[in-house]
CSV table of C-alpha atoms in Angstrom, one decimal:
chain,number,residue,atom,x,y,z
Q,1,UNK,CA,11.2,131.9,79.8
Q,2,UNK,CA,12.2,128.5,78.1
Q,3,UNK,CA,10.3,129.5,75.0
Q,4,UNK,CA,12.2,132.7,74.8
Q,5,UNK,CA,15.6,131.2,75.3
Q,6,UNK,CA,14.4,129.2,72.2
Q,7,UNK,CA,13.2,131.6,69.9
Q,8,UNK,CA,16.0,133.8,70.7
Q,9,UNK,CA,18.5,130.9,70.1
Q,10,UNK,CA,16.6,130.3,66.4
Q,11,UNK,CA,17.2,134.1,65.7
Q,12,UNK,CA,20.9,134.2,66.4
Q,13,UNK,CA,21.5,130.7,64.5
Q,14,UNK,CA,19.5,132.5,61.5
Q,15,UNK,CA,21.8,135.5,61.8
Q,16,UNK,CA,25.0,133.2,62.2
Q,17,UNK,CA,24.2,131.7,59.1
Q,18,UNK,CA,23.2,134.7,57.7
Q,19,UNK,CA,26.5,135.6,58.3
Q,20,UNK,CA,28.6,132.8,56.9
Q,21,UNK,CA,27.0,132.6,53.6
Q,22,UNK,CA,27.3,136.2,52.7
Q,23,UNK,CA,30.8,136.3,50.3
Q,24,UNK,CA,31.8,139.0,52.4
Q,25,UNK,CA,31.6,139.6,56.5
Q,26,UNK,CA,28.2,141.3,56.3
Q,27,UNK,CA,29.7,144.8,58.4
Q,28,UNK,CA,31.9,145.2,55.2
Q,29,UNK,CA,29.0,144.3,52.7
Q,30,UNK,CA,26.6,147.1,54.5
Q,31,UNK,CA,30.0,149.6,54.1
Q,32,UNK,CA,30.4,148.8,50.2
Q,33,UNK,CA,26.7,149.2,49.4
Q,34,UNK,CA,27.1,152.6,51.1
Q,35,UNK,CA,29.7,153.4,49.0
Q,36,UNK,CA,28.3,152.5,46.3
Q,37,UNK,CA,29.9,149.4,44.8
Q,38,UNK,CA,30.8,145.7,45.7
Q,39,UNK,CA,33.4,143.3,44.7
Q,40,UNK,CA,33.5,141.7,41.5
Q,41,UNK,CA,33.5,138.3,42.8
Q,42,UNK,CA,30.2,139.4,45.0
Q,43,UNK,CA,26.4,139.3,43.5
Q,44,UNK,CA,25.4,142.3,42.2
Q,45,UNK,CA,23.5,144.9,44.6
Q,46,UNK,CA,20.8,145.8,42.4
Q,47,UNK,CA,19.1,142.1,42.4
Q,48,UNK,CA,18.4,139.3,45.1
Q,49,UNK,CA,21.6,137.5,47.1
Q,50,UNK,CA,20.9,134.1,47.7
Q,51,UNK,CA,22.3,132.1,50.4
Q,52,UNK,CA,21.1,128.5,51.9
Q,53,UNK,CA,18.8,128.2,54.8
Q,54,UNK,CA,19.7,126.1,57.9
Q,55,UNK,CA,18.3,122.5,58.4
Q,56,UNK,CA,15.4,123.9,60.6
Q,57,UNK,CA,13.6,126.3,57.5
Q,58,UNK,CA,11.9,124.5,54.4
Q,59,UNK,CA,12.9,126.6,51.9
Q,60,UNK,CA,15.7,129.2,50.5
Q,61,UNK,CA,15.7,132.6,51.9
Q,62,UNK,CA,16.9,135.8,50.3
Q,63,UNK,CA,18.3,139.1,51.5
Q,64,UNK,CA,16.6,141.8,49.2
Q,65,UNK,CA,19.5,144.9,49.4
Q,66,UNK,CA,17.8,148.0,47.7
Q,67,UNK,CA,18.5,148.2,44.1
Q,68,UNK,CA,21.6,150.8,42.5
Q,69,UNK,CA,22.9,152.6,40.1
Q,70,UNK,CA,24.3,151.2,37.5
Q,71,UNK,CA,27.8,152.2,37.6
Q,72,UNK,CA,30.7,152.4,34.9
Q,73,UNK,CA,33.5,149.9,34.8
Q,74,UNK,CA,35.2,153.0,35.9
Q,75,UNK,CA,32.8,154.0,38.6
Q,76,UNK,CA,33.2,150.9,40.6
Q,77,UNK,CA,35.1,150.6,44.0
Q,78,UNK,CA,37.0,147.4,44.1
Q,79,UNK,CA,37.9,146.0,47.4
Q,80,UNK,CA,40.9,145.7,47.2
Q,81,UNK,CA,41.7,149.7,46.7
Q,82,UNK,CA,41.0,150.0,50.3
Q,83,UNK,CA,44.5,148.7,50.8
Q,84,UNK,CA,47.6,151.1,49.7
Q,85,UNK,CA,48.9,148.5,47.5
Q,86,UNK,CA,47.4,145.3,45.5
Q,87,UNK,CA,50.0,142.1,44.4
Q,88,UNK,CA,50.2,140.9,40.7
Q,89,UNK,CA,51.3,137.7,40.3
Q,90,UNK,CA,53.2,136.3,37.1
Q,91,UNK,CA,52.5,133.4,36.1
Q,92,UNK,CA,54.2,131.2,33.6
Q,93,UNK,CA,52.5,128.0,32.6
Q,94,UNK,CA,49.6,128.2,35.4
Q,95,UNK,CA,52.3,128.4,38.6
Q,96,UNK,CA,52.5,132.1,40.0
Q,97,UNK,CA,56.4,132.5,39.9
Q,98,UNK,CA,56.9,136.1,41.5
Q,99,UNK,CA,54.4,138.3,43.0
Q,100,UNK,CA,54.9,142.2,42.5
Q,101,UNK,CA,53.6,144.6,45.1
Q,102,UNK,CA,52.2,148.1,43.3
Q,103,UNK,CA,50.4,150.2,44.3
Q,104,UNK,CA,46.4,151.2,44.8
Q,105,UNK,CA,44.3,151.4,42.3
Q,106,UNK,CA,44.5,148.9,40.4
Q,107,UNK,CA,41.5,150.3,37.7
Q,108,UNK,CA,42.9,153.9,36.2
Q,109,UNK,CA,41.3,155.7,33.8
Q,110,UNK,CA,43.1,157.6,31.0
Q,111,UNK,CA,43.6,161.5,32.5
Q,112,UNK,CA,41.5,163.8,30.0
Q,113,UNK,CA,39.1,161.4,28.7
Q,114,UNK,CA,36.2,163.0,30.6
Q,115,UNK,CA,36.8,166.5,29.3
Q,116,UNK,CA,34.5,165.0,26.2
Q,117,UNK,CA,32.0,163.3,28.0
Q,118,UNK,CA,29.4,165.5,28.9
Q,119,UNK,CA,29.8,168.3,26.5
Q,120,UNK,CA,26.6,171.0,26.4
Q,121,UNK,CA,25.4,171.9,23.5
Q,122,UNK,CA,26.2,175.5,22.7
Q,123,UNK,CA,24.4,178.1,20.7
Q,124,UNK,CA,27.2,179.8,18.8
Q,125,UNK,CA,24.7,182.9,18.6
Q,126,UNK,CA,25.2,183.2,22.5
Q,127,UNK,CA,28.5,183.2,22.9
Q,128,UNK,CA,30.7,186.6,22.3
Q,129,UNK,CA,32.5,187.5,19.0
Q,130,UNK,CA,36.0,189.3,19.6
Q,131,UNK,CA,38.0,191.2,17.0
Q,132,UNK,CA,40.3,188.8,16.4
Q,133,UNK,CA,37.5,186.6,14.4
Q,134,UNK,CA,38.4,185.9,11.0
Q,135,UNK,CA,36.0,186.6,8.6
Q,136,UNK,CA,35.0,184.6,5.4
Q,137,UNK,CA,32.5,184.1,2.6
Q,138,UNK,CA,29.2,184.1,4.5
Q,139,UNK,CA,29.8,186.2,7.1
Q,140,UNK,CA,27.0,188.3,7.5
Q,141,UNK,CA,27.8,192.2,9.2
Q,142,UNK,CA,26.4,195.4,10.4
Q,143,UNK,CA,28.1,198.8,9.3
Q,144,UNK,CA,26.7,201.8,11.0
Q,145,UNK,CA,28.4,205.2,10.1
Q,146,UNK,CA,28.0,208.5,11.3
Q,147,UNK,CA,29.3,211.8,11.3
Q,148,UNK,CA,29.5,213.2,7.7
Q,149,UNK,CA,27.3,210.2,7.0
Q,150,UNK,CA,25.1,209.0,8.6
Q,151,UNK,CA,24.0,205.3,7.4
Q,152,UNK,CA,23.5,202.1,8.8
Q,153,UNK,CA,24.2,198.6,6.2
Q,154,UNK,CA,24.1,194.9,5.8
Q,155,UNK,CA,26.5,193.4,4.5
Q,156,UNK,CA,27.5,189.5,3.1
Q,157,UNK,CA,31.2,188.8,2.7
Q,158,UNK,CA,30.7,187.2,-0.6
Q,159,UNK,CA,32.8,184.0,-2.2
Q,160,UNK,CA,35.4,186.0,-3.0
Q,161,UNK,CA,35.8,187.3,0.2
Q,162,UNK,CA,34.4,191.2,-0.6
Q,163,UNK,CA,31.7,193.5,0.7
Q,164,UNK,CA,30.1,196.0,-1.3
Q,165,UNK,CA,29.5,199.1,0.0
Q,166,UNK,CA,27.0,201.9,-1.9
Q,167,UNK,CA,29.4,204.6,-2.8
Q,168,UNK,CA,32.9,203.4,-1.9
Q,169,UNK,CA,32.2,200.2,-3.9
Q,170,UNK,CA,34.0,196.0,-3.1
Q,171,UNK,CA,36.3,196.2,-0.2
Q,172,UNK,CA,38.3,193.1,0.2
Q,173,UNK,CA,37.9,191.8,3.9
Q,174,UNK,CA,38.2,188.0,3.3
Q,175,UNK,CA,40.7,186.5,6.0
Q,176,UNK,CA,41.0,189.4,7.9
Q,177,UNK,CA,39.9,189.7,11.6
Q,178,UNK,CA,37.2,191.7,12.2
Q,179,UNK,CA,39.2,194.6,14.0
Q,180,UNK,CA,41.4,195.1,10.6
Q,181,UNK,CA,38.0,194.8,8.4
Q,182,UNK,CA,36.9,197.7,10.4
Q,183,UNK,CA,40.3,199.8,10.4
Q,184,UNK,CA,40.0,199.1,6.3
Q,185,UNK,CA,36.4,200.0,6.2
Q,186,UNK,CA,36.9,203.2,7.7
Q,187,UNK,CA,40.3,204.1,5.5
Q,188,UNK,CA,37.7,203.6,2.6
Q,189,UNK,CA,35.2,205.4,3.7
Q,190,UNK,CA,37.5,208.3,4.5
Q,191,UNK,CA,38.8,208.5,1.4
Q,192,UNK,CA,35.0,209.7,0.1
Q,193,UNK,CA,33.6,211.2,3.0
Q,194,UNK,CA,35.2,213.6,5.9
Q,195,UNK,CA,34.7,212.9,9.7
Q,196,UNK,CA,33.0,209.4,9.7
Q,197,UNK,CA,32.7,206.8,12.5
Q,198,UNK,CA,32.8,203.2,12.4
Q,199,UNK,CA,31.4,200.5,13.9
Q,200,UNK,CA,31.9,197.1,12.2
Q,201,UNK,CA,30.0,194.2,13.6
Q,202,UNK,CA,28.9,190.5,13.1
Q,203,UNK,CA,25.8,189.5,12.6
Q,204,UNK,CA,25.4,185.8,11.8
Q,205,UNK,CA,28.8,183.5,11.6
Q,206,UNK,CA,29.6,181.5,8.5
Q,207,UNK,CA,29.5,178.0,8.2
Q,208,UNK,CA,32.9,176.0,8.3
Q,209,UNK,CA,33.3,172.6,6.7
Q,210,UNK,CA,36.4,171.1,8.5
Q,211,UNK,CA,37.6,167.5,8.5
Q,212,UNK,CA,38.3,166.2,11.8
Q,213,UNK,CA,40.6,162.6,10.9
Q,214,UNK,CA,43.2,159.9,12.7
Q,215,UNK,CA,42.4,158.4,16.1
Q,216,UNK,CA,39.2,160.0,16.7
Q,217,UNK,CA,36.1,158.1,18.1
Q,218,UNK,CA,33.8,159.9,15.3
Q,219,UNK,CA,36.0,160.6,12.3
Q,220,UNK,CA,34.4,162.4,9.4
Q,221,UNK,CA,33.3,166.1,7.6
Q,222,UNK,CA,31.6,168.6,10.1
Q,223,UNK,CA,30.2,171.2,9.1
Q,224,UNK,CA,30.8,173.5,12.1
Q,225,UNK,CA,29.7,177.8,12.9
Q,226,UNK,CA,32.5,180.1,11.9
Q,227,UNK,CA,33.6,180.6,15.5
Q,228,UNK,CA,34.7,176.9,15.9
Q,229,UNK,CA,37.5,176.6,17.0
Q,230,UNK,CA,40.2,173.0,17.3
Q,231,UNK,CA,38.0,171.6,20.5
Q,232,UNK,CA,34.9,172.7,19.0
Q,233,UNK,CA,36.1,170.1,16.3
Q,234,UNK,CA,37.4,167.6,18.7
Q,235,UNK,CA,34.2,167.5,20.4
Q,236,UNK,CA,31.8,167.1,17.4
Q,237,UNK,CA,34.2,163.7,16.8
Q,238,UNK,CA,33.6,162.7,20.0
Q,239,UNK,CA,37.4,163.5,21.1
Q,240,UNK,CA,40.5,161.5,20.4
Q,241,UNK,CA,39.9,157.4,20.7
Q,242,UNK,CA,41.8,155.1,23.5
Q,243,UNK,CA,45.0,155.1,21.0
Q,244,UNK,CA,44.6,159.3,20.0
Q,245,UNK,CA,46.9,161.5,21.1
Q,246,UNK,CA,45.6,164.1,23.6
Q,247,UNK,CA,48.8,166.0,23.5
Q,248,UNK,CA,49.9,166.0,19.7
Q,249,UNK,CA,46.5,167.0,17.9
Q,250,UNK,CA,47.9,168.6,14.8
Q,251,UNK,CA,45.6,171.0,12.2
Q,252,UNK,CA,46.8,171.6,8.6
Q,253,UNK,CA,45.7,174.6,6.1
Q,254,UNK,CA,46.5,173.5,2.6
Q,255,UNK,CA,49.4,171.5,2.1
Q,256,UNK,CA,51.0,172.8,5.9
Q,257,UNK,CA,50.8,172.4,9.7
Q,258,UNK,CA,49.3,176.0,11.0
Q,259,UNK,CA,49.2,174.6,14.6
Q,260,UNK,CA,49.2,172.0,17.4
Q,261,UNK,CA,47.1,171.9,20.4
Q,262,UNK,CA,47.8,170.0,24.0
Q,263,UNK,CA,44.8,169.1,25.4
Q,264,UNK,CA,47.0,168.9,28.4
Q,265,UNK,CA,48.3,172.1,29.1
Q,266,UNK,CA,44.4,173.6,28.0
Q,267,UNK,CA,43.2,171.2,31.5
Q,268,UNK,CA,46.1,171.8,34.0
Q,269,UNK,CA,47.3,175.5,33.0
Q,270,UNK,CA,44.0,176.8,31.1
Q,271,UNK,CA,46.5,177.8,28.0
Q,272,UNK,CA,44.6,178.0,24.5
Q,273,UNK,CA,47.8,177.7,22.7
Q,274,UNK,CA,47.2,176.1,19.5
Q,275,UNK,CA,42.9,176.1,19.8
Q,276,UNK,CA,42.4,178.2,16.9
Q,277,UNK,CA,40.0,179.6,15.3
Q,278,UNK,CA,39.4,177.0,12.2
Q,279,UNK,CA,38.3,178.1,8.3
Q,280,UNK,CA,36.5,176.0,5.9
Q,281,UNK,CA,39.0,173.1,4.6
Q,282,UNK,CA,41.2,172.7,8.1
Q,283,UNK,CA,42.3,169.2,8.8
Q,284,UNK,CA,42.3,168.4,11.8
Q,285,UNK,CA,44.8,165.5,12.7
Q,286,UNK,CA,45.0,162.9,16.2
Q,287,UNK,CA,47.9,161.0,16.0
Q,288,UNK,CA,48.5,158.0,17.8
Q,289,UNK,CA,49.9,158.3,21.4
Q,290,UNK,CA,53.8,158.1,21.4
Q,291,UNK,CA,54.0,157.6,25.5
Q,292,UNK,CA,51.2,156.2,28.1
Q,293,UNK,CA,52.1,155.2,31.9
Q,294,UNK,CA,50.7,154.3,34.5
Q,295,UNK,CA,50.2,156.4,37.6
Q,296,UNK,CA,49.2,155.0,41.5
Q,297,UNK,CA,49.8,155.4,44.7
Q,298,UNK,CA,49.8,158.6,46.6
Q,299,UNK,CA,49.4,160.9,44.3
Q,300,UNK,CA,46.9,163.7,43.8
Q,301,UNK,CA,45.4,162.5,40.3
Q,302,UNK,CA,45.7,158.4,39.8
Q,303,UNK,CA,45.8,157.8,36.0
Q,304,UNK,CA,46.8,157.3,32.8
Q,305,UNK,CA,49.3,159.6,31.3
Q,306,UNK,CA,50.3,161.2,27.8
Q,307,UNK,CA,54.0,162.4,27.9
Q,308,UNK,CA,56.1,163.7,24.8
Q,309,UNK,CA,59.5,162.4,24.2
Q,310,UNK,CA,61.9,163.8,27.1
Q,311,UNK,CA,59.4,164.3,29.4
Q,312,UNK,CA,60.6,163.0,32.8
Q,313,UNK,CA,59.2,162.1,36.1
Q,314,UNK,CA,58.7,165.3,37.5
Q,315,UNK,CA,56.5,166.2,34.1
Q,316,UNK,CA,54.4,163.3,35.0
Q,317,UNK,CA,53.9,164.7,38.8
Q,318,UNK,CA,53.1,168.2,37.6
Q,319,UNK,CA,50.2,166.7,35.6
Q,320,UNK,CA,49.2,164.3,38.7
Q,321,UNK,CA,49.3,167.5,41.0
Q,322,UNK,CA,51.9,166.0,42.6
Q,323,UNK,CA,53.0,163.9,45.3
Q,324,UNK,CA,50.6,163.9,48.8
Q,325,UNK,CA,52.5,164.6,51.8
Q,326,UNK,CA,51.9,160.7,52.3
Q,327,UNK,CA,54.0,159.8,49.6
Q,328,UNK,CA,57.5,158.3,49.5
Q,329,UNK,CA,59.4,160.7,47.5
Q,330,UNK,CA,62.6,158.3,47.7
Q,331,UNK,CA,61.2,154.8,46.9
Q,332,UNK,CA,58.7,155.2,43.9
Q,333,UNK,CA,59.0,152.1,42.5
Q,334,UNK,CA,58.5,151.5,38.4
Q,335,UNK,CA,57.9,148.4,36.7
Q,336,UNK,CA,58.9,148.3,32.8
Q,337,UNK,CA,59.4,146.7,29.5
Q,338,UNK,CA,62.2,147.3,27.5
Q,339,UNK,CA,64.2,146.0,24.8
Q,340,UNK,CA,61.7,142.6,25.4
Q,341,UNK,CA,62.5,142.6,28.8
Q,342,UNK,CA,60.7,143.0,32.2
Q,343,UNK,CA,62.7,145.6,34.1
Q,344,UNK,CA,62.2,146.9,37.9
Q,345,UNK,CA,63.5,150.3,39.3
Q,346,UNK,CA,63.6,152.8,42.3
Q,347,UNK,CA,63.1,156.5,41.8
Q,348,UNK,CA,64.5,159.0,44.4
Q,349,UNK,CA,63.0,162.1,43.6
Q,350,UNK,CA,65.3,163.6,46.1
Q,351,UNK,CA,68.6,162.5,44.1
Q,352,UNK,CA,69.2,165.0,40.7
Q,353,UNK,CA,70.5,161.9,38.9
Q,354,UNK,CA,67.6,159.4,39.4
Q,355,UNK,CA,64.8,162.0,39.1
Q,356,UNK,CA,66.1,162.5,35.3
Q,357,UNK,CA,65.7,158.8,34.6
Q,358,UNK,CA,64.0,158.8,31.2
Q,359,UNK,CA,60.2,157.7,31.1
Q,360,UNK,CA,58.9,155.0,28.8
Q,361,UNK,CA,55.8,153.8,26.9
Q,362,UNK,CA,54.1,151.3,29.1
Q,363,UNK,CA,55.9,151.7,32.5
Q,364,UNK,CA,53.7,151.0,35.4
Q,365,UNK,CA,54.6,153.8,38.4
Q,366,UNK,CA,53.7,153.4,41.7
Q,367,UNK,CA,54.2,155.9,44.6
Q,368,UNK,CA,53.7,154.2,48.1
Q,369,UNK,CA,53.4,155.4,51.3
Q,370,UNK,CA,55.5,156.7,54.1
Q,371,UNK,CA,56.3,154.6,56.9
Q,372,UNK,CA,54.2,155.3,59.4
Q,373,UNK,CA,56.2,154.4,62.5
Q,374,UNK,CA,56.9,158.0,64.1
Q,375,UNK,CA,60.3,159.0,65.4
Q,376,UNK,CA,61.3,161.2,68.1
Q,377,UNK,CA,58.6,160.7,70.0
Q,378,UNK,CA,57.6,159.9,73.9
Q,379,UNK,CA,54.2,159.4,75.5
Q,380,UNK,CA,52.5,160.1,78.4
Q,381,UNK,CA,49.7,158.2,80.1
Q,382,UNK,CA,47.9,158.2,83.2
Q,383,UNK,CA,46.5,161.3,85.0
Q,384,UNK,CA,47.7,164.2,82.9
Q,385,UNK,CA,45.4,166.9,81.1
Q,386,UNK,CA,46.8,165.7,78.2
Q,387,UNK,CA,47.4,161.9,77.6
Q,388,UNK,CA,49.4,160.8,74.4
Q,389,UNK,CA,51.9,161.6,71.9
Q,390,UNK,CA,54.7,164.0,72.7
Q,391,UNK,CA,57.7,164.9,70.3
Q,392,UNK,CA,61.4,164.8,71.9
Q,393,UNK,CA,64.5,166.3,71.5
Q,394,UNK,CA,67.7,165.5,73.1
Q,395,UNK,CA,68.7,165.9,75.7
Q,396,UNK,CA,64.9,166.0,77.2
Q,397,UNK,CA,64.3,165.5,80.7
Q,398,UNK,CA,61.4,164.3,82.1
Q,399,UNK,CA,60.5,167.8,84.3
Q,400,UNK,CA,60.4,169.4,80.5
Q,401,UNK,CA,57.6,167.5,79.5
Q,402,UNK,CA,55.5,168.0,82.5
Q,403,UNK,CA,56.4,172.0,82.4
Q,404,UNK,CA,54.8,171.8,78.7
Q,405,UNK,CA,51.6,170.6,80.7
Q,406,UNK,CA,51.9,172.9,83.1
Q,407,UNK,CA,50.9,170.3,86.0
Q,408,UNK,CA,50.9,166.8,86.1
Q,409,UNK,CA,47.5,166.6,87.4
C-alpha cells in the first residue's frame, strides 16, 4: 500500500510540474490545439515543447503534441480574440501613458482579398457565348442558311473587321455583337435571295491583348480569350495589391474611360456593372485606395474596408452585414487621426445626426457588446417545474407568476 501511495505521489508531482511549465494552463493549451492555433508567445504545435524535469528525473522530458497545419498569419487564432475586446497601449518614450480598450480581433484581413486567391482555371471553350459578345478580327463563325438557300459556312472576321460571304460578298461585322452581325447577315442575304433563315454562331473566340496596370500584384500585357471580361483581367494580375483599389478599378479605350468596376458591389449585391467585355488594347487601371478602416467587434464580417468619398457609417455596415443583435448600436466607439492628431468618438447609430458623421482614411471602428445584465426580470427557485428566469411587468404579483406554471409543485 505504501509503495502505491509513492508511486502515485511521483505521478501527480510529474503532472504538477507538468503543469507549471506549460506557458499556458494545460486545459486551455488542449482547447487551442483543437482549434487549431496557439499563442504567439507559445512553442509552436507542430514540433517538441520542452519544459524542465523535477529534481527526482535525470534528464529533460518532452511533451510530443501531434504535428499541424501550417496556417496563414491570417489563419491563426490568437488568444486574446477569445475576449470581446483587447487593450492598446501608447507608449511614448518606453512608459505606456494611456491604454485604449477596442474591440476583438485584433488581426483583420482586407474584405475582398480572397475573391482572387483560389481562382480555377477556366476553359473559355466551356463557358456559354451570349449575343451580346462583340466580335473582332479573329473571331471564327458558323453561318448555316436555309430556306431559299440552303448552305452552311465558315467564316473569319478578318483585320478589318469583315466576313466574306460567297455571293453577297464582305459584310462589315467588326465591333458589333453577335445578335446585330446576325440581324445584318440576314438583311444581306435577303437582299439576294427570298425566304432565308439565319443562324449566326461562334466558333472559336479571338484573342485579346489587354494591359492590366497601377496597384496590381502582377502588372503587365495578357493576352486574354475574346470573352474576357474586367475580372478575367484582374485575375490573370493576380487582383489589385495591399494599396489597389477594389472599388475604383477604372478601364480606358483609346484616349477615354469606357467604365469602372466595384469589386464590392459584384461580392455583396452580385451586380456586373462595369465587368465588361474587354477588346484588344483596353487598359485596365487600379488606383490606389482613397479610404481603408478598420472594422471589429460585433459585427457580421470583421475586416478591412474600401469606402468612396461620402460613404458613411451605415455604408460600412451594409458591407459588414451589419450589426449582430449583440451589438451596441449607441456606443460604437472610433479611434482616428486627423489633421496630425489622435482623435476619440462615440457613434449612436440611433441618433440621425451622429450616424452621418463622416468616415475617414485610417479610423479604427470598434462595435462592443451589449450589456449583459438583464432587466425586468424575477426568478424562481426551489420546487417548481420550471426553475429560473422569469420576465416582469408592473404591477406583477407573485400568484401571476405561479399561474404561468400552472402549480407550484
Amino acid at each position: 500500500m505504501r509503495k502505491f501511495l509513492q508511486k502515485g505521489l511521483i505521478v501527480l508531482l510529474f503532472v504538477g510540474v507538468l503543469y507549471a511549465q506549460l506557458p499556458y494552463p494545460l486545459q486551455q493549451y488542449k482547447q487551442l490545439l483543437k482549434r487549431g492555433g496557439v499563442p504567439a508567445s507559445a512553442p509552436s504545435p507542430g514540433g517538441v515543447v520542452q519544459y524542465s524535469s523535477p529534481g527526482i528525473y535525470s534528464q529533460a522530458e518532452s511533451l510530443q503534441v501531434p504535428p499541424q497545419r501550417e496556417q496563414l498569419p491570417e489563419e491563426k487564432i490568437h488568444p486574446e480574440d477569445t475576449l470581446p475586446y483587447f487593450d492598446e497601449p501608447v507608449v511614448v518614450a518606453g512608459e505606456t501613458i494611456q491604454v485604449i480598450r477596442k474591440a476583438t480581433p485584433r488581426h483583420l484581413k482586407r474584405y475582398g482579398a480572397d475573391f482572387f486567391n483560389n481562382v480555377p482555371p477556366v476553359q473559355m471553350a466551356q463557358l456559354p457565348v451570349s449575343g451580346d459578345y462583340v466580335l473582332g478580327s479573329g473571331d471564327k463563325l458558323v453561318l448555316n442558311v436555309w430556306g431559299g438557300l440552303n448552305a452552311q459556312y465558315d467564316l473569319v472576321v478578318d483585320r478589318e473587321g469583315s466576313i466574306y460571304i460567297p455571293q453577297v460578298g464582305n459584310i462589315a461585322v467588326g465591333g458589333l455583337t453577335l445578335d446585330k452581325a446576325e440581324k445584318k447577315v440576314r438583311k444581306s442575304l435577303l437582299a439576294n435571295y427570298s425566304n432565308v433563315n439565319v443562324d449566326l454562331t461562334l466558333a472559336q473566340t479571338k484573342s485579346v491583348r489587354v494591359f492590366v496596370v497601377g496597384q496590381v500584384k502582377y502588372p503587365g500585357i495578357y493576352d486574354l480569350p475574346g470573352l474576357s471580361r474586367v475580372l478575367t483581367a484582374l485575375a490573370a494580375a493576380g487582383g489589385p495589391d495591399s494599396v489597389g483599389s477594389y472599388r475604383n478599378i477604372k478601364v480606358f479605350r483609346g484616349d477615354r474611360q469606357i467604365a469602372t468596376f466595384d469589386l464590392y458591389e459584384f461580392i455583396n449585391r452580385g451586380t456586373s456593372a462595369g465587368n465588361i467585355q474587354l477588346a484588344s488594347g483596353d487598359v485596365v487601371f487600379v488606383p490606389h485606395y482613397e479610404i481603408l478602416v478598420k472594422l471589429r467587434g460585433q459585427v457580421k464580417s470583421p475586416a478591412e474596408y474600401e469606402l468612396k468619398e461620402g460613404e458613411t457609417i451605415r455604408d460600412l455596415l451594409r458591407f459588414a452585414g451589419g450589426i449582430l443583435p449583440t451589438g451596441n448600436r449607441q456606443g460604437i466607439f472610433v479611434d482616428r487621426i486627423k489633421d496630425g492628431y489622435h482623435q476619440s468618438l462615440t457613434i449612436n447609430l440611433d441618433d440621425s445626426v451622429s450616424a452621418a458623421t463622416p468616415i475617414y482614411d485610417g479610423d479604427d471602428i470598434s462595435v462592443f457588446p451589449l450589456n449583459p445584465y438583464r432587466e425586468d426580470i424575477v426568478f424562481v427557485e426551489g420546487y417548481v417545474p420550471q426553475p429560473g428566469a422569469y420576465g416582469w411587468h408592473k404591477g406583477m404579483r407573485l400568484a401571476d407568476l405561479f399561474e404561468a406554471e400552472k402549480s407550484l409543485f
